[in-house]
């Protein structure tokens, strides 16, 4: 795969936008007992939407933002931010794949588009909640009784943020983004 | 004073003049050491050393004050997780919970150890980030033989994060001037107002993408092409010695822990 200037800019801008939002989310809604967890993961709303518009580069931006926010800004040890960053890379890609398979329209024009969007967000949040907290458990960062709390809060925190923040963004801005040369829906 | 990504640092700070490769390597070394070391006493000594480094390298110690909220969040998360949800055997059990977990003397030592790991990385990284500039990210990553476009992307993320923080403040002020009340008593209404901030922020981000892509193409930026550099950062003997010591410290810590049982939990003086 050849990397173009627009791919690099999409990744850098998505990461730059999501980085302060990630810090904001962890400070505003921390979850007791779970390092780096937030009850309302605001940046997810942005990088899920960026992934639907710009493909894997949007997800990569989310991954860089989470990794930098949890690592160098927030002070979590290597395995926590590597794990969280990877989870935030997988989640939007799972959503993107479901969206593509179902051939839904990111402009959310029909009831079917809305159903696919909601189901895709719920599945991707659950898959990644399981991934992130199982890895955290294996490295001894969290304890077993907090595993299911972690999975549940990840699922709720991510899904809520993506649905509340992402839905109006898709609804209002997809048409504007579609008119730009950055849009990738037809390419991938 | 010299402007870095986040603050102004004295020109004569030895850390500021460090080779970019060494700044990045030091960040990685601190991360890895905080991960490898499990002995609470060694971790505490390392944290004290980081504090002293702020003074020695003339980096404003007030910088740490801004991270107090982060430190509190980290410590509470670790403490709650271990105090309510662990079964670590110790010499004395203080309390047993109905769901089967208990607090022993070792639970407290272990929770302290985990918190110390996080704090070492937080403050160690803060020390190095305080002296980090655009050129350090780009030249540091390129010196590690990583492709230029990757260094450029990471640098873009750092640079734009501060730009978007300013954008956020501007959009918020503009909305307040148009009558939005961000201190509404209703939590739902307040949340809705914050969600509405997202659309203008996203429009700014997309516009910035178009402008930046066009500007880079016009300037002849091509990801796969070899390029020349404005600055020449060659490694001196001193730089090479420091890099060797950093790598050696990480390798030594790993060997001591794996083969000699040193730096492991609980370590001296808790291992009886």
PDB file of C-alpha atoms in Angstrom, chain A:
ATOM      1  CA  UNK A   1       0.000   0.000   0.000  1.00  0.00           C
ATOM      2  CA  UNK A   2       1.422   3.346  -1.029  1.00  0.00           C
ATOM      3  CA  UNK A   3       1.291   6.093   1.572  1.00  0.00           C
ATOM      4  CA  UNK A   4       0.213   9.479   0.274  1.00  0.00           C
ATOM      5  CA  UNK A   5       0.429  12.984   1.717  1.00  0.00           C
ATOM      6  CA  UNK A   6      -3.302  12.986   2.486  1.00  0.00           C
ATOM      7  CA  UNK A   7      -2.980   9.736   4.466  1.00  0.00           C
ATOM      8  CA  UNK A   8      -0.262  11.274   6.641  1.00  0.00           C
ATOM      9  CA  UNK A   9      -2.230  14.484   7.187  1.00  0.00           C
ATOM     10  CA  UNK A  10      -5.451  12.589   8.033  1.00  0.00           C
ATOM     11  CA  UNK A  11      -3.569  10.536  10.650  1.00  0.00           C
ATOM     12  CA  UNK A  12      -1.747  13.540  12.121  1.00  0.00           C
ATOM     13  CA  UNK A  13      -4.835  15.772  12.285  1.00  0.00           C
ATOM     14  CA  UNK A  14      -7.029  13.004  13.781  1.00  0.00           C
ATOM     15  CA  UNK A  15      -4.344  12.308  16.403  1.00  0.00           C
ATOM     16  CA  UNK A  16      -3.912  16.025  17.149  1.00  0.00           C
ATOM     17  CA  UNK A  17      -7.673  16.483  17.565  1.00  0.00           C
ATOM     18  CA  UNK A  18      -8.197  13.378  19.713  1.00  0.00           C
ATOM     19  CA  UNK A  19      -5.152  13.831  21.975  1.00  0.00           C
ATOM     20  CA  UNK A  20      -6.494  16.697  24.160  1.00  0.00           C
ATOM     21  CA  UNK A  21      -9.969  15.112  24.073  1.00  0.00           C
ATOM     22  CA  UNK A  22      -8.537  11.874  25.507  1.00  0.00           C
ATOM     23  CA  UNK A  23      -7.001  13.770  28.428  1.00  0.00           C
ATOM     24  CA  UNK A  24     -10.237  15.673  28.913  1.00  0.00           C
ATOM     25  CA  UNK A  25     -12.220  12.387  29.000  1.00  0.00           C
ATOM     26  CA  UNK A  26      -9.978  10.691  31.583  1.00  0.00           C
ATOM     27  CA  UNK A  27     -10.011  13.752  33.855  1.00  0.00           C
ATOM     28  CA  UNK A  28     -13.761  14.390  33.542  1.00  0.00           C
ATOM     29  CA  UNK A  29     -15.118  10.859  34.019  1.00  0.00           C
ATOM     30  CA  UNK A  30     -12.479   8.616  35.657  1.00  0.00           C
ATOM     31  CA  UNK A  31     -13.477   5.090  36.719  1.00  0.00           C
ATOM     32  CA  UNK A  32     -12.278   4.137  40.227  1.00  0.00           C
ATOM     33  CA  UNK A  33     -10.078   1.048  40.162  1.00  0.00           C
ATOM     34  CA  UNK A  34      -9.376   1.154  36.420  1.00  0.00           C
ATOM     35  CA  UNK A  35      -6.281   2.998  35.225  1.00  0.00           C
ATOM     36  CA  UNK A  36      -6.796   5.026  32.022  1.00  0.00           C
ATOM     37  CA  UNK A  37     -10.506   4.252  31.884  1.00  0.00           C
ATOM     38  CA  UNK A  38     -13.194   6.829  31.287  1.00  0.00           C
ATOM     39  CA  UNK A  39     -16.953   6.534  31.610  1.00  0.00           C
ATOM     40  CA  UNK A  40     -17.355   8.730  28.513  1.00  0.00           C
ATOM     41  CA  UNK A  41     -14.507   8.268  26.013  1.00  0.00           C
ATOM     42  CA  UNK A  42     -15.066  11.499  24.021  1.00  0.00           C
ATOM     43  CA  UNK A  43     -12.285  11.016  21.401  1.00  0.00           C
ATOM     44  CA  UNK A  44     -13.901   7.740  20.275  1.00  0.00           C
ATOM     45  CA  UNK A  45     -16.793   9.784  18.874  1.00  0.00           C
ATOM     46  CA  UNK A  46     -14.307  11.601  16.642  1.00  0.00           C
ATOM     47  CA  UNK A  47     -12.004   8.801  15.502  1.00  0.00           C
ATOM     48  CA  UNK A  48     -14.886   6.385  14.759  1.00  0.00           C
ATOM     49  CA  UNK A  49     -16.355   9.033  12.445  1.00  0.00           C
ATOM     50  CA  UNK A  50     -12.937   9.827  10.944  1.00  0.00           C
ATOM     51  CA  UNK A  51     -12.489   6.100  10.228  1.00  0.00           C
ATOM     52  CA  UNK A  52     -15.834   5.871   8.445  1.00  0.00           C
ATOM     53  CA  UNK A  53     -14.842   8.884   6.327  1.00  0.00           C
ATOM     54  CA  UNK A  54     -11.128   8.323   5.811  1.00  0.00           C
ATOM     55  CA  UNK A  55     -10.604   4.588   6.409  1.00  0.00           C
ATOM     56  CA  UNK A  56      -7.711   3.015   8.311  1.00  0.00           C
ATOM     57  CA  UNK A  57      -5.879   6.380   8.581  1.00  0.00           C
ATOM     58  CA  UNK A  58      -8.567   7.763  10.872  1.00  0.00           C
ATOM     59  CA  UNK A  59      -8.239   4.691  13.112  1.00  0.00           C
ATOM     60  CA  UNK A  60      -4.459   5.080  13.110  1.00  0.00           C
ATOM     61  CA  UNK A  61      -4.883   8.692  14.268  1.00  0.00           C
ATOM     62  CA  UNK A  62      -7.071   7.482  17.156  1.00  0.00           C
ATOM     63  CA  UNK A  63      -4.426   4.901  18.029  1.00  0.00           C
ATOM     64  CA  UNK A  64      -1.611   7.495  18.106  1.00  0.00           C
ATOM     65  CA  UNK A  65      -3.742   9.899  20.189  1.00  0.00           C
ATOM     66  CA  UNK A  66      -4.636   7.266  22.788  1.00  0.00           C
ATOM     67  CA  UNK A  67      -1.086   5.958  22.956  1.00  0.00           C
ATOM     68  CA  UNK A  68       0.416   9.423  23.474  1.00  0.00           C
ATOM     69  CA  UNK A  69      -2.332  10.553  25.862  1.00  0.00           C
ATOM     70  CA  UNK A  70      -2.113   7.503  28.085  1.00  0.00           C
ATOM     71  CA  UNK A  71       1.637   7.170  27.808  1.00  0.00           C
ATOM     72  CA  UNK A  72       3.632  10.339  27.810  1.00  0.00           C
ATOM     73  CA  UNK A  73       0.948  12.685  29.070  1.00  0.00           C
ATOM     74  CA  UNK A  74      -0.739  10.443  31.551  1.00  0.00           C
ATOM     75  CA  UNK A  75       2.051   8.310  32.878  1.00  0.00           C
ATOM     76  CA  UNK A  76       0.673   4.798  32.509  1.00  0.00           C
ATOM     77  CA  UNK A  77       3.283   2.105  32.089  1.00  0.00           C
ATOM     78  CA  UNK A  78       4.104   0.605  28.715  1.00  0.00           C
ATOM     79  CA  UNK A  79       1.674  -2.304  28.684  1.00  0.00           C
ATOM     80  CA  UNK A  80      -1.312  -0.111  29.648  1.00  0.00           C
ATOM     81  CA  UNK A  81      -0.914   2.421  26.873  1.00  0.00           C
ATOM     82  CA  UNK A  82       0.202  -0.088  24.269  1.00  0.00           C
ATOM     83  CA  UNK A  83      -2.852  -2.188  25.075  1.00  0.00           C
ATOM     84  CA  UNK A  84      -5.276   0.772  25.194  1.00  0.00           C
ATOM     85  CA  UNK A  85      -3.818   2.260  22.015  1.00  0.00           C
ATOM     86  CA  UNK A  86      -4.177  -1.023  20.133  1.00  0.00           C
ATOM     87  CA  UNK A  87      -7.746  -1.424  21.399  1.00  0.00           C
ATOM     88  CA  UNK A  88      -8.604   2.036  20.097  1.00  0.00           C
ATOM     89  CA  UNK A  89      -7.131   1.089  16.727  1.00  0.00           C
ATOM     90  CA  UNK A  90      -9.151  -2.139  16.471  1.00  0.00           C
ATOM     91  CA  UNK A  91     -12.505  -0.680  17.626  1.00  0.00           C
ATOM     92  CA  UNK A  92     -13.143   1.796  14.772  1.00  0.00           C
ATOM     93  CA  UNK A  93     -11.876  -0.738  12.226  1.00  0.00           C
ATOM     94  CA  UNK A  94     -14.392  -3.324  13.467  1.00  0.00           C
ATOM     95  CA  UNK A  95     -17.124  -0.682  13.134  1.00  0.00           C
ATOM     96  CA  UNK A  96     -15.846   0.283   9.655  1.00  0.00           C
ATOM     97  CA  UNK A  97     -15.840  -3.365   8.518  1.00  0.00           C
ATOM     98  CA  UNK A  98     -19.394  -3.985   9.755  1.00  0.00           C
ATOM     99  CA  UNK A  99     -20.524  -0.778   8.060  1.00  0.00           C
ATOM    100  CA  UNK A 100     -18.906  -1.802   4.782  1.00  0.00           C
ATOM    101  CA  UNK A 101     -20.261  -5.372   4.868  1.00  0.00           C
ATOM    102  CA  UNK A 102     -23.775  -4.069   5.552  1.00  0.00           C
ATOM    103  CA  UNK A 103     -23.355  -1.489   2.749  1.00  0.00           C
ATOM    104  CA  UNK A 104     -24.785   1.238   4.991  1.00  0.00           C
ATOM    105  CA  UNK A 105     -24.564   4.939   4.179  1.00  0.00           C
ATOM    106  CA  UNK A 106     -22.521   7.066   6.645  1.00  0.00           C
ATOM    107  CA  UNK A 107     -24.940   9.947   6.007  1.00  0.00           C
ATOM    108  CA  UNK A 108     -27.483   7.904   8.054  1.00  0.00           C
ATOM    109  CA  UNK A 109     -30.332   8.559   5.637  1.00  0.00           C
ATOM    110  CA  UNK A 110     -32.496   5.500   6.312  1.00  0.00           C
ATOM    111  CA  UNK A 111     -33.631   3.614   9.383  1.00  0.00           C
ATOM    112  CA  UNK A 112     -31.439   0.681   8.255  1.00  0.00           C
ATOM    113  CA  UNK A 113     -28.341   2.945   8.283  1.00  0.00           C
ATOM    114  CA  UNK A 114     -29.108   3.926  11.876  1.00  0.00           C
ATOM    115  CA  UNK A 115     -29.570   0.289  12.938  1.00  0.00           C
ATOM    116  CA  UNK A 116     -26.267  -0.736  11.295  1.00  0.00           C
ATOM    117  CA  UNK A 117     -24.496   2.227  12.931  1.00  0.00           C
ATOM    118  CA  UNK A 118     -25.796   1.397  16.425  1.00  0.00           C
ATOM    119  CA  UNK A 119     -25.115  -2.348  16.106  1.00  0.00           C
ATOM    120  CA  UNK A 120     -21.620  -1.731  14.672  1.00  0.00           C
ATOM    121  CA  UNK A 121     -20.738   0.637  17.535  1.00  0.00           C
ATOM    122  CA  UNK A 122     -22.021  -1.759  20.204  1.00  0.00           C
ATOM    123  CA  UNK A 123     -20.181  -4.774  18.750  1.00  0.00           C
ATOM    124  CA  UNK A 124     -16.888  -2.927  18.244  1.00  0.00           C
ATOM    125  CA  UNK A 125     -16.990  -1.434  21.761  1.00  0.00           C
ATOM    126  CA  UNK A 126     -17.674  -4.838  23.317  1.00  0.00           C
ATOM    127  CA  UNK A 127     -14.945  -6.609  21.315  1.00  0.00           C
ATOM    128  CA  UNK A 128     -12.368  -4.010  22.281  1.00  0.00           C
ATOM    129  CA  UNK A 129     -13.512  -3.771  25.908  1.00  0.00           C
ATOM    130  CA  UNK A 130     -12.882  -7.519  26.184  1.00  0.00           C
ATOM    131  CA  UNK A 131      -9.464  -7.182  24.491  1.00  0.00           C
ATOM    132  CA  UNK A 132      -8.211  -4.215  26.555  1.00  0.00           C
ATOM    133  CA  UNK A 133      -9.250  -5.488  29.965  1.00  0.00           C
ATOM    134  CA  UNK A 134      -8.208  -9.086  29.394  1.00  0.00           C
ATOM    135  CA  UNK A 135      -4.705  -7.878  28.477  1.00  0.00           C
ATOM    136  CA  UNK A 136      -4.700  -5.553  31.514  1.00  0.00           C
ATOM    137  CA  UNK A 137      -5.705  -8.513  33.706  1.00  0.00           C
ATOM    138  CA  UNK A 138      -2.963 -10.751  32.268  1.00  0.00           C
ATOM    139  CA  UNK A 139      -0.342  -8.063  33.016  1.00  0.00           C
ATOM    140  CA  UNK A 140      -1.644  -7.614  36.580  1.00  0.00           C
ATOM    141  CA  UNK A 141      -2.696  -3.985  36.068  1.00  0.00           C
ATOM    142  CA  UNK A 142      -6.245  -4.734  37.220  1.00  0.00           C
ATOM    143  CA  UNK A 143      -7.583  -7.491  39.429  1.00  0.00           C
ATOM    144  CA  UNK A 144     -10.120 -10.194  38.466  1.00  0.00           C
ATOM    145  CA  UNK A 145     -13.153  -8.618  40.273  1.00  0.00           C
ATOM    146  CA  UNK A 146     -12.509  -5.429  38.292  1.00  0.00           C
ATOM    147  CA  UNK A 147     -12.296  -7.218  34.930  1.00  0.00           C
ATOM    148  CA  UNK A 148     -16.027  -7.292  34.258  1.00  0.00           C
ATOM    149  CA  UNK A 149     -16.408  -3.723  35.607  1.00  0.00           C
ATOM    150  CA  UNK A 150     -13.701  -2.732  33.134  1.00  0.00           C
ATOM    151  CA  UNK A 151     -15.381  -4.500  30.209  1.00  0.00           C
ATOM    152  CA  UNK A 152     -18.768  -3.037  31.137  1.00  0.00           C
ATOM    153  CA  UNK A 153     -17.495   0.543  31.597  1.00  0.00           C
ATOM    154  CA  UNK A 154     -15.464   0.316  28.377  1.00  0.00           C
ATOM    155  CA  UNK A 155     -18.558  -0.924  26.548  1.00  0.00           C
ATOM    156  CA  UNK A 156     -20.823   1.767  28.024  1.00  0.00           C
ATOM    157  CA  UNK A 157     -18.229   4.591  27.976  1.00  0.00           C
ATOM    158  CA  UNK A 158     -17.202   4.005  24.371  1.00  0.00           C
ATOM    159  CA  UNK A 159     -20.662   3.239  22.984  1.00  0.00           C
ATOM    160  CA  UNK A 160     -22.277   6.264  24.650  1.00  0.00           C
ATOM    161  CA  UNK A 161     -19.547   8.635  23.483  1.00  0.00           C
ATOM    162  CA  UNK A 162     -19.553   7.321  19.914  1.00  0.00           C
ATOM    163  CA  UNK A 163     -23.331   7.383  19.616  1.00  0.00           C
ATOM    164  CA  UNK A 164     -23.831  10.775  21.295  1.00  0.00           C
ATOM    165  CA  UNK A 165     -20.854  12.591  19.731  1.00  0.00           C
ATOM    166  CA  UNK A 166     -20.508  10.647  16.482  1.00  0.00           C
ATOM    167  CA  UNK A 167     -24.143  10.522  15.309  1.00  0.00           C
ATOM    168  CA  UNK A 168     -24.596  14.319  14.848  1.00  0.00           C
ATOM    169  CA  UNK A 169     -21.162  14.497  13.190  1.00  0.00           C
ATOM    170  CA  UNK A 170     -22.077  11.813  10.647  1.00  0.00           C
ATOM    171  CA  UNK A 171     -25.499  13.324  10.071  1.00  0.00           C
ATOM    172  CA  UNK A 172     -24.357  16.924   9.576  1.00  0.00           C
ATOM    173  CA  UNK A 173     -20.867  16.653   8.079  1.00  0.00           C
ATOM    174  CA  UNK A 174     -20.766  13.522   5.884  1.00  0.00           C
ATOM    175  CA  UNK A 175     -22.173  15.400   2.872  1.00  0.00           C
ATOM    176  CA  UNK A 176     -19.542  18.127   3.343  1.00  0.00           C
ATOM    177  CA  UNK A 177     -16.725  15.562   3.650  1.00  0.00           C
ATOM    178  CA  UNK A 178     -18.009  13.559   0.658  1.00  0.00           C
ATOM    179  CA  UNK A 179     -17.431  16.608  -1.523  1.00  0.00           C
ATOM    180  CA  UNK A 180     -13.740  16.588  -0.593  1.00  0.00           C
ATOM    181  CA  UNK A 181     -10.921  14.606  -2.229  1.00  0.00           C
ATOM    182  CA  UNK A 182     -10.052  13.079   1.182  1.00  0.00           C
ATOM    183  CA  UNK A 183     -13.160  10.875   1.357  1.00  0.00           C
ATOM    184  CA  UNK A 184     -12.352   7.182   0.870  1.00  0.00           C
ATOM    185  CA  UNK A 185     -15.693   5.335   0.927  1.00  0.00           C
ATOM    186  CA  UNK A 186     -15.569   4.382  -2.749  1.00  0.00           C
ATOM    187  CA  UNK A 187     -11.832   3.535  -2.693  1.00  0.00           C
ATOM    188  CA  UNK A 188     -11.662   0.761  -0.093  1.00  0.00           C
TER     189      UNK A 188
END
